[in-house]
Structure formats: structure tokens, C-alpha cells
PDB file of C-alpha atoms in Angstrom:
ATOM      1  CA  UNK Q 230       5.435  -5.464 -24.475  1.00  0.00           C
ATOM      2  CA  UNK Q 231       2.096  -6.914 -25.501  1.00  0.00           C
ATOM      3  CA  UNK Q 232      -0.942  -5.833 -27.473  1.00  0.00           C
ATOM      4  CA  UNK Q 233      -4.170  -5.338 -25.529  1.00  0.00           C
ATOM      5  CA  UNK Q 234      -7.026  -5.758 -27.989  1.00  0.00           C
ATOM      6  CA  UNK Q 235      -6.166  -4.667 -31.507  1.00  0.00           C
ATOM      7  CA  UNK Q 236      -4.827  -1.146 -31.000  1.00  0.00           C
ATOM      8  CA  UNK Q 237      -3.192  -0.562 -27.598  1.00  0.00           C
ATOM      9  CA  UNK Q 238       0.397  -1.618 -26.968  1.00  0.00           C
ATOM     10  CA  UNK Q 239       1.559  -1.713 -23.354  1.00  0.00           C
ATOM     11  CA  UNK Q 240       5.260  -1.512 -22.560  1.00  0.00           C
ATOM     12  CA  UNK Q 241       6.753  -2.673 -19.280  1.00  0.00           C
ATOM     13  CA  UNK Q 242       9.898  -1.907 -17.335  1.00  0.00           C
ATOM     14  CA  UNK Q 243      11.765  -4.321 -15.089  1.00  0.00           C
ATOM     15  CA  UNK Q 244      12.850  -2.435 -11.987  1.00  0.00           C
ATOM     16  CA  UNK Q 245      14.506  -3.145  -8.671  1.00  0.00           C
ATOM     17  CA  UNK Q 246      13.128  -1.973  -5.328  1.00  0.00           C
ATOM     18  CA  UNK Q 247      14.032  -2.449  -1.673  1.00  0.00           C
ATOM     19  CA  UNK Q 248      17.723  -1.931  -2.330  1.00  0.00           C
ATOM     20  CA  UNK Q 249      17.626  -4.316  -5.274  1.00  0.00           C
ATOM     21  CA  UNK Q 250      16.157  -7.229  -3.312  1.00  0.00           C
ATOM     22  CA  UNK Q 251      12.858  -7.253  -5.231  1.00  0.00           C
ATOM     23  CA  UNK Q 252      12.376  -7.398  -9.004  1.00  0.00           C
ATOM     24  CA  UNK Q 253       9.281  -5.557 -10.164  1.00  0.00           C
ATOM     25  CA  UNK Q 254       7.771  -5.576 -13.637  1.00  0.00           C
ATOM     26  CA  UNK Q 255       5.317  -2.710 -14.108  1.00  0.00           C
ATOM     27  CA  UNK Q 256       3.827  -0.615 -16.920  1.00  0.00           C
ATOM     28  CA  UNK Q 257       6.145   2.032 -18.316  1.00  0.00           C
ATOM     29  CA  UNK Q 258       3.239   4.490 -18.359  1.00  0.00           C
ATOM     30  CA  UNK Q 259       0.338   4.936 -15.976  1.00  0.00           C
ATOM     31  CA  UNK Q 260       0.473   4.220 -12.260  1.00  0.00           C
ATOM     32  CA  UNK Q 261       3.918   3.105 -11.065  1.00  0.00           C
ATOM     33  CA  UNK Q 262       5.016   2.021  -7.622  1.00  0.00           C
ATOM     34  CA  UNK Q 263       6.635   4.765  -5.579  1.00  0.00           C
ATOM     35  CA  UNK Q 264       7.467   5.922  -2.081  1.00  0.00           C
ATOM     36  CA  UNK Q 265       4.006   5.251  -0.662  1.00  0.00           C
ATOM     37  CA  UNK Q 266       4.237   1.544  -1.461  1.00  0.00           C
ATOM     38  CA  UNK Q 267       7.720   1.377   0.056  1.00  0.00           C
ATOM     39  CA  UNK Q 268       6.567   3.077   3.262  1.00  0.00           C
ATOM     40  CA  UNK Q 269       3.532   0.814   3.549  1.00  0.00           C
ATOM     41  CA  UNK Q 270       5.788  -2.231   3.290  1.00  0.00           C
ATOM     42  CA  UNK Q 271       8.148  -0.758   5.889  1.00  0.00           C
ATOM     43  CA  UNK Q 272       5.202  -0.407   8.271  1.00  0.00           C
ATOM     44  CA  UNK Q 273       4.521  -4.153   8.140  1.00  0.00           C
ATOM     45  CA  UNK Q 274       5.960  -5.970  11.146  1.00  0.00           C
ATOM     46  CA  UNK Q 275       4.264  -9.365  10.776  1.00  0.00           C
ATOM     47  CA  UNK Q 276       5.950 -12.101  12.750  1.00  0.00           C
ATOM     48  CA  UNK Q 277       6.500 -15.770  12.030  1.00  0.00           C
ATOM     49  CA  UNK Q 278       3.280 -17.562  11.140  1.00  0.00           C
ATOM     50  CA  UNK Q 279       1.255 -14.367  10.682  1.00  0.00           C
ATOM     51  CA  UNK Q 280      -1.184 -14.035   7.788  1.00  0.00           C
ATOM     52  CA  UNK Q 281      -1.287 -10.649   6.058  1.00  0.00           C
ATOM     53  CA  UNK Q 282      -3.636  -9.288   3.398  1.00  0.00           C
ATOM     54  CA  UNK Q 283      -3.021  -6.277   1.163  1.00  0.00           C
ATOM     55  CA  UNK Q 284      -6.140  -4.727  -0.386  1.00  0.00           C
ATOM     56  CA  UNK Q 285      -5.533  -3.245  -3.822  1.00  0.00           C
ATOM     57  CA  UNK Q 286      -2.066  -4.695  -4.293  1.00  0.00           C
ATOM     58  CA  UNK Q 287      -1.580  -3.529  -7.892  1.00  0.00           C
ATOM     59  CA  UNK Q 288       1.465  -5.183  -9.450  1.00  0.00           C
ATOM     60  CA  UNK Q 289       2.704  -6.230  -6.004  1.00  0.00           C
ATOM     61  CA  UNK Q 290       5.276  -3.610  -4.987  1.00  0.00           C
ATOM     62  CA  UNK Q 291       4.241  -3.237  -1.342  1.00  0.00           C
ATOM     63  CA  UNK Q 292       3.134  -6.861  -1.106  1.00  0.00           C
ATOM     64  CA  UNK Q 293       6.491  -8.246  -2.203  1.00  0.00           C
ATOM     65  CA  UNK Q 294       8.562  -5.742  -0.236  1.00  0.00           C
ATOM     66  CA  UNK Q 295       6.586  -6.587   2.906  1.00  0.00           C
ATOM     67  CA  UNK Q 296       7.088 -10.300   2.254  1.00  0.00           C
ATOM     68  CA  UNK Q 297      10.826  -9.756   1.904  1.00  0.00           C
ATOM     69  CA  UNK Q 298      10.884  -7.799   5.168  1.00  0.00           C
ATOM     70  CA  UNK Q 299       8.834 -10.420   7.043  1.00  0.00           C
ATOM     71  CA  UNK Q 300      10.210 -13.793   5.906  1.00  0.00           C
ATOM     72  CA  UNK Q 301       8.146 -15.853   8.345  1.00  0.00           C
ATOM     73  CA  UNK Q 302       4.732 -14.492   7.331  1.00  0.00           C
ATOM     74  CA  UNK Q 303       2.209 -15.496   4.656  1.00  0.00           C
ATOM     75  CA  UNK Q 304       0.776 -12.822   2.334  1.00  0.00           C
ATOM     76  CA  UNK Q 305      -2.330 -12.472   0.183  1.00  0.00           C
ATOM     77  CA  UNK Q 306      -2.783  -9.630  -2.285  1.00  0.00           C
ATOM     78  CA  UNK Q 307      -6.218  -8.655  -3.586  1.00  0.00           C
ATOM     79  CA  UNK Q 308      -6.562  -6.738  -6.864  1.00  0.00           C
ATOM     80  CA  UNK Q 309      -9.618  -6.138  -9.064  1.00  0.00           C
ATOM     81  CA  UNK Q 310      -7.748  -5.244 -12.261  1.00  0.00           C
ATOM     82  CA  UNK Q 311      -7.007  -8.458 -14.134  1.00  0.00           C
ATOM     83  CA  UNK Q 312      -3.895  -7.149 -15.900  1.00  0.00           C
ATOM     84  CA  UNK Q 313      -2.400  -5.762 -12.688  1.00  0.00           C
ATOM     85  CA  UNK Q 314      -3.157  -9.035 -10.900  1.00  0.00           C
ATOM     86  CA  UNK Q 315      -1.437 -10.978 -13.679  1.00  0.00           C
ATOM     87  CA  UNK Q 316       1.640  -8.774 -13.339  1.00  0.00           C
ATOM     88  CA  UNK Q 317       1.573  -9.252  -9.573  1.00  0.00           C
ATOM     89  CA  UNK Q 318       1.570 -13.025 -10.031  1.00  0.00           C
ATOM     90  CA  UNK Q 319       4.460 -12.717 -12.471  1.00  0.00           C
ATOM     91  CA  UNK Q 320       6.381 -10.672  -9.911  1.00  0.00           C
ATOM     92  CA  UNK Q 321       5.655 -13.165  -7.145  1.00  0.00           C
ATOM     93  CA  UNK Q 322       7.090 -15.974  -9.267  1.00  0.00           C
ATOM     94  CA  UNK Q 323      10.058 -13.889 -10.461  1.00  0.00           C
ATOM     95  CA  UNK Q 324      11.039 -13.273  -6.838  1.00  0.00           C
ATOM     96  CA  UNK Q 325      10.600 -16.950  -5.866  1.00  0.00           C
ATOM     97  CA  UNK Q 326       7.931 -16.105  -3.292  1.00  0.00           C
ATOM     98  CA  UNK Q 327       5.100 -18.315  -4.524  1.00  0.00           C
ATOM     99  CA  UNK Q 328       5.282 -20.468  -1.392  1.00  0.00           C
ATOM    100  CA  UNK Q 329       4.361 -17.493   0.822  1.00  0.00           C
ATOM    101  CA  UNK Q 330       2.565 -14.981  -1.418  1.00  0.00           C
ATOM    102  CA  UNK Q 331      -0.629 -15.379  -3.449  1.00  0.00           C
ATOM    103  CA  UNK Q 332      -2.683 -12.908  -5.491  1.00  0.00           C
ATOM    104  CA  UNK Q 333      -6.463 -13.033  -5.844  1.00  0.00           C
ATOM    105  CA  UNK Q 334      -8.787 -11.082  -8.123  1.00  0.00           C
ATOM    106  CA  UNK Q 335     -11.627  -9.466  -6.181  1.00  0.00           C
ATOM    107  CA  UNK Q 336     -13.364  -6.096  -6.010  1.00  0.00           C
ATOM    108  CA  UNK Q 337     -12.766  -4.358  -2.680  1.00  0.00           C
ATOM    109  CA  UNK Q 338     -15.463  -1.790  -3.361  1.00  0.00           C
ATOM    110  CA  UNK Q 339     -18.041  -4.499  -3.974  1.00  0.00           C
ATOM    111  CA  UNK Q 340     -17.119  -6.140  -0.684  1.00  0.00           C
ATOM    112  CA  UNK Q 341     -16.263  -9.466  -2.286  1.00  0.00           C
ATOM    113  CA  UNK Q 342     -15.490 -11.769   0.603  1.00  0.00           C
ATOM    114  CA  UNK Q 343     -12.443 -13.941   1.074  1.00  0.00           C
ATOM    115  CA  UNK Q 344     -12.801 -17.519   2.175  1.00  0.00           C
ATOM    116  CA  UNK Q 345     -10.885 -18.866   5.137  1.00  0.00           C
ATOM    117  CA  UNK Q 346      -9.892 -17.636   8.571  1.00  0.00           C
ATOM    118  CA  UNK Q 347      -9.463 -13.919   9.314  1.00  0.00           C
ATOM    119  CA  UNK Q 348      -6.036 -12.418   8.793  1.00  0.00           C
ATOM    120  CA  UNK Q 349      -3.668 -11.175  11.487  1.00  0.00           C
ATOM    121  CA  UNK Q 350      -2.922  -7.934   9.661  1.00  0.00           C
ATOM    122  CA  UNK Q 351      -4.169  -5.897   6.723  1.00  0.00           C
ATOM    123  CA  UNK Q 352      -2.286  -3.348   4.622  1.00  0.00           C
ATOM    124  CA  UNK Q 353      -3.649  -0.815   2.172  1.00  0.00           C
ATOM    125  CA  UNK Q 354      -2.728   2.218   0.088  1.00  0.00           C
ATOM    126  CA  UNK Q 355      -6.306   3.132  -0.905  1.00  0.00           C
ATOM    127  CA  UNK Q 356      -7.108   5.359  -3.868  1.00  0.00           C
ATOM    128  CA  UNK Q 357      -6.592   8.961  -2.779  1.00  0.00           C
ATOM    129  CA  UNK Q 358      -9.830  10.411  -4.159  1.00  0.00           C
ATOM    130  CA  UNK Q 359     -13.474   9.391  -4.087  1.00  0.00           C
ATOM    131  CA  UNK Q 360     -14.933  12.545  -5.665  1.00  0.00           C
ATOM    132  CA  UNK Q 361     -14.443  12.678  -9.460  1.00  0.00           C
ATOM    133  CA  UNK Q 362     -14.861  16.483  -9.307  1.00  0.00           C
ATOM    134  CA  UNK Q 363     -11.909  16.838  -6.913  1.00  0.00           C
ATOM    135  CA  UNK Q 364      -9.266  15.630  -9.340  1.00  0.00           C
ATOM    136  CA  UNK Q 365      -8.279  16.410 -12.890  1.00  0.00           C
ATOM    137  CA  UNK Q 366      -8.982  13.383 -15.017  1.00  0.00           C
ATOM    138  CA  UNK Q 367      -5.941  11.098 -14.585  1.00  0.00           C
ATOM    139  CA  UNK Q 368      -4.367   8.953 -17.246  1.00  0.00           C
ATOM    140  CA  UNK Q 369      -6.773   6.007 -17.806  1.00  0.00           C
ATOM    141  CA  UNK Q 370      -4.126   3.619 -16.514  1.00  0.00           C
ATOM    142  CA  UNK Q 371      -3.965   5.567 -13.244  1.00  0.00           C
ATOM    143  CA  UNK Q 372      -7.692   5.991 -12.602  1.00  0.00           C
ATOM    144  CA  UNK Q 373      -8.140   2.818 -10.582  1.00  0.00           C
ATOM    145  CA  UNK Q 374      -5.224   3.732  -8.336  1.00  0.00           C
ATOM    146  CA  UNK Q 375      -6.364   7.325  -7.756  1.00  0.00           C
ATOM    147  CA  UNK Q 376     -10.172   7.081  -7.642  1.00  0.00           C
ATOM    148  CA  UNK Q 377     -12.107   5.048  -5.067  1.00  0.00           C
ATOM    149  CA  UNK Q 378     -15.378   4.504  -6.903  1.00  0.00           C
ATOM    150  CA  UNK Q 379     -17.101   3.182  -3.783  1.00  0.00           C
ATOM    151  CA  UNK Q 380     -15.567   5.649  -1.324  1.00  0.00           C
ATOM    152  CA  UNK Q 381     -12.945   5.337   1.393  1.00  0.00           C
ATOM    153  CA  UNK Q 382     -15.502   3.726   3.692  1.00  0.00           C
ATOM    154  CA  UNK Q 383     -15.707   0.655   1.474  1.00  0.00           C
ATOM    155  CA  UNK Q 384     -11.966   0.149   1.830  1.00  0.00           C
ATOM    156  CA  UNK Q 385     -11.771   0.658   5.591  1.00  0.00           C
ATOM    157  CA  UNK Q 386     -14.779  -1.583   6.099  1.00  0.00           C
ATOM    158  CA  UNK Q 387     -13.224  -4.342   4.008  1.00  0.00           C
ATOM    159  CA  UNK Q 388      -9.946  -4.148   5.922  1.00  0.00           C
ATOM    160  CA  UNK Q 389     -11.542  -4.340   9.357  1.00  0.00           C
ATOM    161  CA  UNK Q 390     -13.676  -7.310   8.321  1.00  0.00           C
ATOM    162  CA  UNK Q 391     -10.613  -9.083   6.920  1.00  0.00           C
ATOM    163  CA  UNK Q 392      -8.730  -9.222  10.241  1.00  0.00           C
ATOM    164  CA  UNK Q 393      -9.382 -11.105  13.473  1.00  0.00           C
ATOM    165  CA  UNK Q 394     -10.124  -9.400  16.793  1.00  0.00           C
ATOM    166  CA  UNK Q 395      -6.821  -7.907  17.904  1.00  0.00           C
ATOM    167  CA  UNK Q 396      -5.568  -7.852  14.308  1.00  0.00           C
ATOM    168  CA  UNK Q 397      -4.038  -4.704  12.867  1.00  0.00           C
ATOM    169  CA  UNK Q 398      -5.070  -2.498   9.950  1.00  0.00           C
ATOM    170  CA  UNK Q 399      -2.379  -0.245   8.461  1.00  0.00           C
ATOM    171  CA  UNK Q 400      -3.044   2.389   5.805  1.00  0.00           C
ATOM    172  CA  UNK Q 401      -1.078   5.143   4.106  1.00  0.00           C
ATOM    173  CA  UNK Q 402      -3.169   8.006   2.813  1.00  0.00           C
ATOM    174  CA  UNK Q 403      -3.429  11.769   2.354  1.00  0.00           C
ATOM    175  CA  UNK Q 404      -2.926  13.721   5.570  1.00  0.00           C
ATOM    176  CA  UNK Q 405      -6.116  15.700   4.982  1.00  0.00           C
ATOM    177  CA  UNK Q 406      -8.133  12.469   5.170  1.00  0.00           C
ATOM    178  CA  UNK Q 407      -6.873  11.589   8.653  1.00  0.00           C
ATOM    179  CA  UNK Q 408     -10.117  12.580  10.386  1.00  0.00           C
ATOM    180  CA  UNK Q 409     -12.100  10.506   7.876  1.00  0.00           C
ATOM    181  CA  UNK Q 410      -9.913   7.449   8.432  1.00  0.00           C
ATOM    182  CA  UNK Q 411     -10.194   7.689  12.208  1.00  0.00           C
ATOM    183  CA  UNK Q 412     -13.957   8.091  12.013  1.00  0.00           C
ATOM    184  CA  UNK Q 413     -14.471   5.242   9.561  1.00  0.00           C
ATOM    185  CA  UNK Q 414     -12.184   2.816  11.370  1.00  0.00           C
ATOM    186  CA  UNK Q 415     -13.344   3.897  14.815  1.00  0.00           C
ATOM    187  CA  UNK Q 416     -16.678   2.114  14.542  1.00  0.00           C
ATOM    188  CA  UNK Q 417     -14.970  -1.232  15.122  1.00  0.00           C
ATOM    189  CA  UNK Q 418     -11.269  -0.508  15.670  1.00  0.00           C
ATOM    190  CA  UNK Q 419      -9.153   1.614  17.996  1.00  0.00           C
ATOM    191  CA  UNK Q 420      -5.728   1.864  19.648  1.00  0.00           C
ATOM    192  CA  UNK Q 421      -4.746   4.208  16.829  1.00  0.00           C
ATOM    193  CA  UNK Q 422      -1.159   5.110  16.068  1.00  0.00           C
ATOM    194  CA  UNK Q 423      -0.512   7.876  13.551  1.00  0.00           C
ATOM    195  CA  UNK Q 424       2.828   8.640  11.898  1.00  0.00           C
ATOM    196  CA  UNK Q 425       3.004  11.835   9.804  1.00  0.00           C
ATOM    197  CA  UNK Q 426       5.138  11.833   6.641  1.00  0.00           C
ATOM    198  CA  UNK Q 427       6.647  15.231   5.741  1.00  0.00           C
ATOM    199  CA  UNK Q 428       8.320  16.073   2.424  1.00  0.00           C
ATOM    200  CA  UNK Q 429      10.637  18.478   4.296  1.00  0.00           C
ATOM    201  CA  UNK Q 430      10.966  19.233   7.996  1.00  0.00           C
ATOM    202  CA  UNK Q 431       9.599  22.762   7.539  1.00  0.00           C
ATOM    203  CA  UNK Q 432       6.613  21.755   5.371  1.00  0.00           C
ATOM    204  CA  UNK Q 433       3.258  20.299   6.404  1.00  0.00           C
ATOM    205  CA  UNK Q 434       2.876  16.548   6.205  1.00  0.00           C
ATOM    206  CA  UNK Q 435       1.350  15.315   2.981  1.00  0.00           C
ATOM    207  CA  UNK Q 436       0.821  11.689   4.032  1.00  0.00           C
ATOM    208  CA  UNK Q 437      -0.001   9.801   7.201  1.00  0.00           C
ATOM    209  CA  UNK Q 438       0.406   6.163   8.066  1.00  0.00           C
ATOM    210  CA  UNK Q 439      -2.361   4.998  10.380  1.00  0.00           C
ATOM    211  CA  UNK Q 440      -2.453   1.766  12.344  1.00  0.00           C
ATOM    212  CA  UNK Q 441      -5.584   0.557  14.121  1.00  0.00           C
ATOM    213  CA  UNK Q 442      -6.357  -2.575  16.107  1.00  0.00           C
ATOM    214  CA  UNK Q 443      -9.692  -4.320  15.625  1.00  0.00           C
ATOM    215  CA  UNK Q 444     -11.457  -3.988  18.953  1.00  0.00           C
ATOM    216  CA  UNK Q 445      -8.605  -1.875  20.370  1.00  0.00           C
ATOM    217  CA  UNK Q 446      -9.346   0.535  23.225  1.00  0.00           C
ATOM    218  CA  UNK Q 447      -5.996   2.242  23.902  1.00  0.00           C
ATOM    219  CA  UNK Q 448      -5.671   6.034  23.514  1.00  0.00           C
ATOM    220  CA  UNK Q 449      -4.495   7.437  20.184  1.00  0.00           C
ATOM    221  CA  UNK Q 450      -0.726   7.903  19.887  1.00  0.00           C
ATOM    222  CA  UNK Q 451       0.930  10.416  17.583  1.00  0.00           C
ATOM    223  CA  UNK Q 452       4.357   9.069  16.604  1.00  0.00           C
ATOM    224  CA  UNK Q 453       7.457  10.989  15.500  1.00  0.00           C
ATOM    225  CA  UNK Q 454       7.230  12.183  11.906  1.00  0.00           C
ATOM    226  CA  UNK Q 455       9.297  10.765   9.069  1.00  0.00           C
ATOM    227  CA  UNK Q 456      10.946  13.479   6.943  1.00  0.00           C
ATOM    228  CA  UNK Q 457      11.644  12.351   3.390  1.00  0.00           C
ATOM    229  CA  UNK Q 458      14.046  15.043   2.136  1.00  0.00           C
ATOM    230  CA  UNK Q 459      16.684  17.496   3.353  1.00  0.00           C
ATOM    231  CA  UNK Q 460      17.105  20.737   1.454  1.00  0.00           C
ATOM    232  CA  UNK Q 461      20.330  20.799  -0.533  1.00  0.00           C
ATOM    233  CA  UNK Q 462      21.091  17.196   0.362  1.00  0.00           C
ATOM    234  CA  UNK Q 463      20.756  13.846  -1.337  1.00  0.00           C
ATOM    235  CA  UNK Q 464      17.520  12.716  -2.954  1.00  0.00           C
ATOM    236  CA  UNK Q 465      16.259  11.332   0.350  1.00  0.00           C
ATOM    237  CA  UNK Q 466      17.116  12.090   3.960  1.00  0.00           C
ATOM    238  CA  UNK Q 467      19.277   9.371   5.567  1.00  0.00           C
ATOM    239  CA  UNK Q 468      16.444   7.891   7.646  1.00  0.00           C
ATOM    240  CA  UNK Q 469      14.132   7.778   4.635  1.00  0.00           C
ATOM    241  CA  UNK Q 470      16.835   6.299   2.405  1.00  0.00           C
ATOM    242  CA  UNK Q 471      17.467   3.507   4.904  1.00  0.00           C
ATOM    243  CA  UNK Q 472      13.758   2.666   4.910  1.00  0.00           C
ATOM    244  CA  UNK Q 473      13.449   2.702   1.126  1.00  0.00           C
ATOM    245  CA  UNK Q 474      16.488   0.439   0.775  1.00  0.00           C
ATOM    246  CA  UNK Q 475      15.087  -2.058   3.281  1.00  0.00           C
ATOM    247  CA  UNK Q 476      17.765  -1.352   5.865  1.00  0.00           C
ATOM    248  CA  UNK Q 477      15.259   0.000   8.419  1.00  0.00           C
ATOM    249  CA  UNK Q 478      11.539  -0.212   9.091  1.00  0.00           C
ATOM    250  CA  UNK Q 479       8.798   1.975  10.546  1.00  0.00           C
ATOM    251  CA  UNK Q 480       8.332   0.805  14.123  1.00  0.00           C
ATOM    252  CA  UNK Q 481       5.097   0.790  16.112  1.00  0.00           C
ATOM    253  CA  UNK Q 482       4.601   1.068  19.859  1.00  0.00           C
TER     254      UNK Q 482
END
């Protein structure tokens, strides 16, 4: 633990994700990495030599899991919160991935540019809300993860600009924002693939994973849904458990 200022003490936990392959230090309270980060990492299929950016990487859960899944790719995480970025750098070093993974501090909403060549792929789990009236006030430590101060359009715009022509943009977000994502990305990207994520097979999907290609023109494809749980069964359905443990990925066409 450490003291932030004179009055606030922050406690951390050291956890294991991706079937124990990745060590992750994160705050004990506030926003903590969960299933969404694991699914985003599983949707990354970057090949050898590819350069991948994650916007809003937090403490690095998805970033590091994706790097472990794609050992030939280079990764860059962008995070505006200085303390989260510091934890992400700690986690990069703790997992001996400093040669392939870096973390930069920049504000996505402000459109702060990155130097260098465009990336081959971009990943993002954007904040789920951009209307302060649509959400009960979250814990202060969670606000940055839940509230997009500059709107979803700032995030999608940043991602599309970050990748080269033919590069991919992959997001996980609320299912009820699917139309917004398609509209925002569609100004300069296409060839959409959409994978619904259902909590149970007989319940509506709560999340979607969307992939777009910058400059893509292919028709939209709706992929088979991933079901996370089976009623009366283990914590996760077998297919979901294999993904969370790093034994399987989420394939694209």
C-alpha cells in the first residue's frame, strides 16, 4: 500500500489472470480488471511483427494478456491516469514484457497524438457511459473507467486515426451502443464483424465485441454469440472458461 497525499491510503492486490500466466497488481477497491478485459485480449490476433495499441489500458490487464497471446507482436498502452499508468508499467516489468510492451500517458478524449507510424491494430474497452445523468455516481476510483467525458466518438475517432489503412479496430462495449459504434466508426471504417456476448443462452446479450477495418468495404457479418454461463453449472461455460484461461481465443473471419 501507499499513501496518496496526506490522507488517502491505497491498497493493492497481486492477482493472476490468463490461467496464471500474467501477474497483475491492481487497486483492491475501485475499478478492477474483469471479464471484459479478458475477452478484449482474446479478440486480439496480431501476428508476428504487428504493432498494436490499446486506448485506455488502465493497469494493463488486457494489454498484457494480449501480449501473452500474441508473442510476436509489439504493444503500446495509452492511459491518462498517472497512477494507473504507473501500475501498468510495474505490471509490464513484473511479467518480463518490457521488450515488447510500453505504456504512455496521454488523454484519449483530448485527441493527444502519438508519434511514429500508424499501428496495425487497435484495441479498446471504452468507458460505458458518456451521460453523467445516466449512471449513479460511481466510486471515484471507477469514474474514469465508467464515464467517457468526451463521448464515445472521441474514442472511436482516436482508434481509427491510430491505425493504418487496412488496420483493424476492436472494441468491447455495451450491446445497446452497437448502433452508435457502427455509425461512429462507419465514417472511415467498414468490414464490420460483430460478436454478441450473452450472460446466459436464454438472456439478451449485454456486451458486443466489434471489429472494423479502416477503409474496409465488406458487408457486416454477425458472428456466433459467446455464452458466458450455464445455469446450474460451473462459474463459466466451458467455451468461456477456455477463453478466460488463455486456452482459446475469439476468432475472426
